[in-house]
CSV table of C-alpha atoms in Angstrom, one decimal:
chain,number,residue,atom,x,y,z
A,1,ILE,CA,35.0,52.7,9.9
A,2,MET,CA,36.4,53.0,13.0
A,3,GLY,CA,33.3,53.2,13.9
A,4,ASN,CA,32.6,50.4,12.8
A,5,CYS,CA,34.4,47.8,14.7
A,6,SER,CA,33.1,49.2,18.0
A,7,SER,CA,32.6,45.5,21.1
A,8,PRO,CA,30.0,43.7,20.3
A,9,GLN,CA,27.7,44.0,22.8
A,10,LEU,CA,28.2,40.2,23.8
A,11,GLU,CA,27.4,38.4,28.1
A,12,PRO,CA,30.1,36.0,29.2
A,13,GLY,CA,29.3,32.3,27.3
A,14,ASP,CA,27.9,33.5,24.7
A,15,LEU,CA,30.4,32.3,21.8
A,16,SER,CA,30.7,29.4,24.0
A,17,GLY,CA,26.9,28.4,24.0
A,18,ALA,CA,25.9,29.0,20.3
A,19,GLN,CA,26.4,25.6,19.5
A,20,ALA,CA,23.7,24.4,22.8
A,21,ALA,CA,21.2,27.0,21.5
A,22,SER,CA,21.3,26.0,18.3
A,23,GLN,CA,20.9,22.5,19.3
A,24,LYS,CA,17.9,23.9,21.6
A,25,LEU,CA,16.2,24.7,18.1
A,26,GLY,CA,16.7,22.2,16.3
A,27,VAL,CA,19.2,23.2,14.1
A,28,ASN,CA,22.8,23.7,13.1
A,29,TRP,CA,25.4,26.3,15.4
A,30,PHE,CA,26.7,27.8,11.1
A,31,THR,CA,23.1,28.3,10.2
A,32,GLU,CA,22.4,31.8,9.0
A,33,TRP,CA,19.8,33.5,11.5
A,34,GLU,CA,16.4,33.4,9.2
A,35,GLU,CA,16.7,29.8,9.2
A,36,ALA,CA,16.5,30.2,12.9
A,37,LYS,CA,14.6,32.6,13.3
A,38,LYS,CA,11.5,30.4,11.8
A,39,ALA,CA,12.7,26.6,13.5
A,40,TYR,CA,12.1,28.7,17.2
A,41,LYS,CA,9.0,30.5,15.2
A,42,LYS,CA,7.6,26.7,14.4
A,43,LYS,CA,9.3,26.0,18.5
A,44,ALA,CA,7.5,27.8,20.4
A,45,LEU,CA,4.0,27.1,18.7
A,46,SER,CA,4.3,23.1,19.5
A,47,GLY,CA,4.5,20.7,23.1
A,48,ASP,CA,5.8,22.2,26.5
A,49,TYR,CA,7.3,25.3,24.6
A,50,LYS,CA,4.0,27.0,23.5
A,51,HIS,CA,3.5,30.2,26.4
A,52,PRO,CA,2.1,29.9,29.1
A,53,ASP,CA,-0.9,31.1,28.7
A,54,GLU,CA,-1.0,28.5,25.7
A,55,GLY,CA,-0.7,26.3,28.3
A,56,GLY,CA,2.9,25.6,27.6
A,57,ASP,CA,5.4,24.7,29.9
A,58,GLY,CA,7.1,27.9,31.5
A,59,SER,CA,10.0,26.7,31.9
A,60,ALA,CA,10.4,25.4,28.5
A,61,PHE,CA,9.5,28.7,27.2
A,62,VAL,CA,11.6,30.7,28.9
A,63,ALA,CA,14.9,28.1,27.5
A,64,LEU,CA,14.2,28.2,24.1
A,65,LYS,CA,12.9,31.9,24.2
A,66,GLU,CA,16.3,33.1,25.7
A,67,ALA,CA,18.4,30.1,23.3
A,68,ARG,CA,17.5,32.3,20.6
A,69,ASP,CA,17.7,35.5,22.2
A,70,LEU,CA,21.4,34.5,22.1
A,71,LEU,CA,21.8,33.0,18.8
A,72,GLU,CA,20.1,36.5,18.1
A,73,ARG,CA,23.0,38.8,20.1
A,74,VAL,CA,25.5,36.2,17.9
A,75,HIS,CA,23.9,37.6,15.1
A,76,LYS,CA,24.6,40.5,15.4
A,77,TRP,CA,28.0,40.8,16.8
A,78,GLU,CA,29.3,38.8,13.2
A,79,GLU,CA,27.0,41.3,11.4
A,80,ARG,CA,29.2,44.3,12.9
A,81,ALA,CA,32.4,42.4,12.8
A,82,LYS,CA,32.0,42.2,8.9
A,83,GLY,CA,32.3,46.1,8.7
A,84,CYS,CA,35.5,46.3,11.1
A,85,LEU,CA,38.0,48.2,9.1
A,86,GLY,CA,36.3,46.5,5.5
A,87,ARG,CA,37.6,42.7,6.9
A,88,THR,CA,35.4,39.8,7.7
A,89,HIS,CA,35.5,38.0,10.8
A,90,PRO,CA,37.0,34.8,11.5
A,91,LEU,CA,34.6,33.0,13.0
A,92,ALA,CA,32.1,34.2,9.9
A,93,LYS,CA,34.6,33.4,7.5
A,94,GLU,CA,34.8,29.6,8.9
A,95,ARG,CA,30.9,29.8,9.3
A,96,LYS,CA,31.0,29.7,5.6
A,97,ALA,CA,33.3,27.4,5.7
A,98,ARG,CA,30.8,25.1,7.4
A,99,ARG,CA,27.7,26.1,5.2
A,100,ALA,CA,29.5,25.3,1.6
A,101,THR,CA,30.5,22.5,3.6
A,102,CYS,CA,27.1,21.2,4.5
A,103,GLN,CA,26.0,22.7,2.0
A,104,GLU,CA,27.5,20.1,-0.5
A,105,GLN,CA,26.7,16.6,1.9
A,106,LEU,CA,23.6,17.7,1.5
A,107,GLU,CA,23.6,18.1,-2.1
A,108,LYS,CA,25.3,14.5,-1.8
A,109,LEU,CA,22.8,13.2,0.4
A,110,LYS,CA,19.6,14.4,-1.6
A,111,ALA,CA,22.3,12.6,-5.2
A,112,GLN,CA,22.1,9.8,-2.7
A,113,GLU,CA,18.2,9.7,-1.5
A,114,ALA,CA,17.3,10.0,-5.4
A,115,ALA,CA,19.1,7.2,-5.8
A,116,VAL,CA,17.4,5.3,-3.6
A,117,GLU,CA,14.2,6.3,-4.8
A,118,LYS,CA,15.1,5.1,-8.3
A,119,THR,CA,15.8,2.0,-6.9
A,120,ARG,CA,12.5,1.2,-4.5
A,121,GLN,CA,11.1,2.6,-8.2
A,122,GLU,CA,11.8,0.4,-9.7
A,123,LEU,CA,12.0,-2.5,-7.1
A,124,ARG,CA,7.8,-1.8,-6.7
A,125,GLU,CA,8.2,-1.6,-10.3
A,126,ARG,CA,9.6,-5.5,-10.8
A,127,GLU,CA,7.9,-6.9,-7.8
A,128,GLU,CA,4.9,-6.0,-9.6
A,129,ARG,CA,5.4,-7.3,-12.4
A,130,ALA,CA,6.4,-10.6,-10.9
A,131,GLU,CA,3.0,-10.0,-8.7
A,132,LYS,CA,1.4,-9.8,-12.1
A,133,THR,CA,3.2,-13.3,-13.9
A,134,ARG,CA,1.4,-14.8,-10.3
A,135,GLN,CA,-0.8,-14.4,-10.5
A,136,GLU,CA,-1.5,-15.3,-14.4
A,137,ILE,CA,0.2,-18.4,-13.8
A,138,ARG,CA,-2.5,-19.1,-10.8
A,139,GLU,CA,-5.0,-18.1,-13.5
A,140,PHE,CA,-3.7,-20.6,-15.6
A,141,GLU,CA,-2.9,-23.1,-13.3
A,142,ARG,CA,-6.7,-23.0,-12.5
A,143,ALA,CA,-7.9,-23.1,-15.4
A,144,GLN,CA,-5.9,-25.8,-16.7
A,145,GLU,CA,-7.8,-27.5,-13.3
A,146,GLU,CA,-11.5,-26.7,-14.3
A,147,GLY,CA,-11.1,-27.7,-17.5
A,148,ALA,CA,-9.3,-30.5,-16.5
A,149,GLN,CA,-12.5,-31.0,-14.3
A,150,LYS,CA,-15.1,-30.6,-16.8
A,151,MET,CA,-13.5,-32.1,-20.1
A,152,ALA,CA,-13.7,-35.0,-16.8
A,153,GLU,CA,-17.4,-34.5,-16.4
A,154,LYS,CA,-18.0,-34.4,-19.9
A,155,MET,CA,-16.3,-38.2,-20.7
A,156,ALA,CA,-18.0,-39.6,-17.6
A,157,LEU,CA,-21.7,-38.9,-19.2
A,158,LEU,CA,-20.4,-39.7,-22.8
A,159,GLN,CA,-19.8,-43.4,-21.1
A,160,ALA,CA,-23.2,-43.0,-18.8
A,161,GLU,CA,-25.2,-41.8,-22.4
A,162,LEU,CA,-22.7,-44.9,-24.0
A,163,LYS,CA,-24.0,-46.7,-21.4
A,164,VAL,CA,-26.9,-46.8,-21.7
A,165,GLY,CA,-27.5,-46.4,-25.2
A,166,GLY,CA,-25.8,-50.0,-25.1
A,167,MET,CA,-28.1,-51.8,-23.3
A,168,ALA,CA,-30.9,-50.1,-25.3
A,169,VAL,CA,-29.5,-51.4,-28.2
A,170,ASN,CA,-29.5,-54.7,-26.2
A,171,VAL,CA,-32.9,-54.2,-26.0
A,172,ALA,CA,-34.7,-53.3,-28.7
A,173,ILE,CA,-32.2,-55.9,-30.5
A,174,ASP,CA,-33.9,-59.0,-28.5
A,175,ALA,CA,-37.5,-56.9,-29.0
A,176,PHE,CA,-36.9,-57.5,-32.1
A,177,ILE,CA,-35.5,-61.3,-32.1
A,178,GLU,CA,-39.2,-62.3,-29.4
A,179,ALA,CA,-41.2,-60.4,-31.9
A,180,THR,CA,-39.8,-61.8,-35.5
A,181,LEU,CA,-40.0,-65.8,-33.4
A,182,THR,CA,-43.6,-64.6,-32.5
A,183,SER,CA,-45.0,-63.7,-36.1
A,184,SER,CA,-43.2,-66.8,-38.0
A,185,GLY,CA,-43.7,-69.2,-35.9
A,186,ASP,CA,-42.1,-72.4,-34.0
A,187,THR,CA,-38.8,-72.5,-36.6
A,188,THR,CA,-36.8,-74.9,-34.6
A,189,PRO,CA,-35.9,-77.3,-37.3
A,190,THR,CA,-36.9,-81.1,-36.7
A,191,THR,CA,-35.6,-83.9,-37.8
A,192,PRO,CA,-37.5,-86.2,-40.1
A,193,GLN,CA,-38.6,-89.6,-39.3
A,194,HIS,CA,-38.1,-92.7,-41.8
A,195,THR,CA,-40.4,-95.3,-41.2
A,196,PRO,CA,-39.8,-98.8,-43.2
A,197,GLN,CA,-41.7,-99.4,-45.2
A,198,GLU,CA,-42.5,-103.5,-46.0
A,199,PRO,CA,-42.3,-104.6,-49.5
A,200,SER,CA,-45.5,-104.6,-52.0
A,201,GLN,CA,-47.0,-107.7,-53.3
A,202,HIS,CA,-45.9,-106.0,-57.0
A,203,THR,CA,-42.2,-106.2,-56.0
A,204,SER,CA,-42.3,-109.9,-54.8
A,205,ASN,CA,-44.4,-111.0,-58.3
A,206,ASN,CA,-42.0,-110.1,-60.1
A,207,GLN,CA,-38.9,-111.1,-57.7
A,208,GLN,CA,-41.2,-115.0,-58.5
A,209,PRO,CA,-41.0,-115.8,-62.1
A,210,GLY,CA,-38.0,-114.5,-62.6
A,211,THR,CA,-36.7,-116.3,-59.2
A,212,ARG,CA,-38.5,-119.9,-61.4
A,213,ALA,CA,-36.7,-118.2,-64.3
A,214,ALA,CA,-33.8,-119.0,-62.6
A,215,GLY,CA,-35.6,-123.0,-61.5
A,216,GLN,CA,-35.6,-124.3,-64.6
A,217,GLY,CA,-33.2,-122.6,-66.6
A,218,GLY,CA,-31.6,-125.4,-64.1
A,219,ARG,CA,-33.0,-127.9,-64.6
A,220,HIS,CA,-32.0,-127.9,-68.3
A,221,ARG,CA,-28.4,-127.6,-67.6
A,222,GLY,CA,-29.3,-130.8,-65.6
A,223,GLY,CA,-30.9,-132.4,-67.8
A,224,GLY,CA,-29.0,-132.3,-71.4
């Protein structure tokens, strides 16, 4: 057991530089070593961190590799410290507590992100429904405008037909009247002219005996 407590092979500044090395790889300093190795491999294949033979920057590649080596030494040191007298090294405890805290915070962030995404989805659906309603309103208004325009055109056509029909009726009536007058001649009424007539001889003779009789009667009345 005591053999497990041999001094870890750490270089001066390894522990203090572990956080900077983790940042170099783009991970948290309390990240598990396996995750750190994956981050290193991914970063070593991109940009200036590529191997110089593949077109990368030599100094950047060396700095990235040194950060990886440092984290590997710290990891091995922690593994040896875990077996020392069956106790867990204080640094390992701290890292474990930090990982638990980080995991809890990560779960909260995921839950918040899910809630935000759900809200966004609801807003998108609401906006889609609103846009559909606006589209229906626009189509309804357009249909109303088209219907009103067609109705106005139809009314104008009917009015024009009525006007033309009325003129045709008037022309037909005038033609009928003219034809009727032409077929029956001039039917304009005339006032009859009465010419005074002279009394006939017969009338004069009839009146003379009476006159004479009246004269004779006067004479008789005078003689008596």
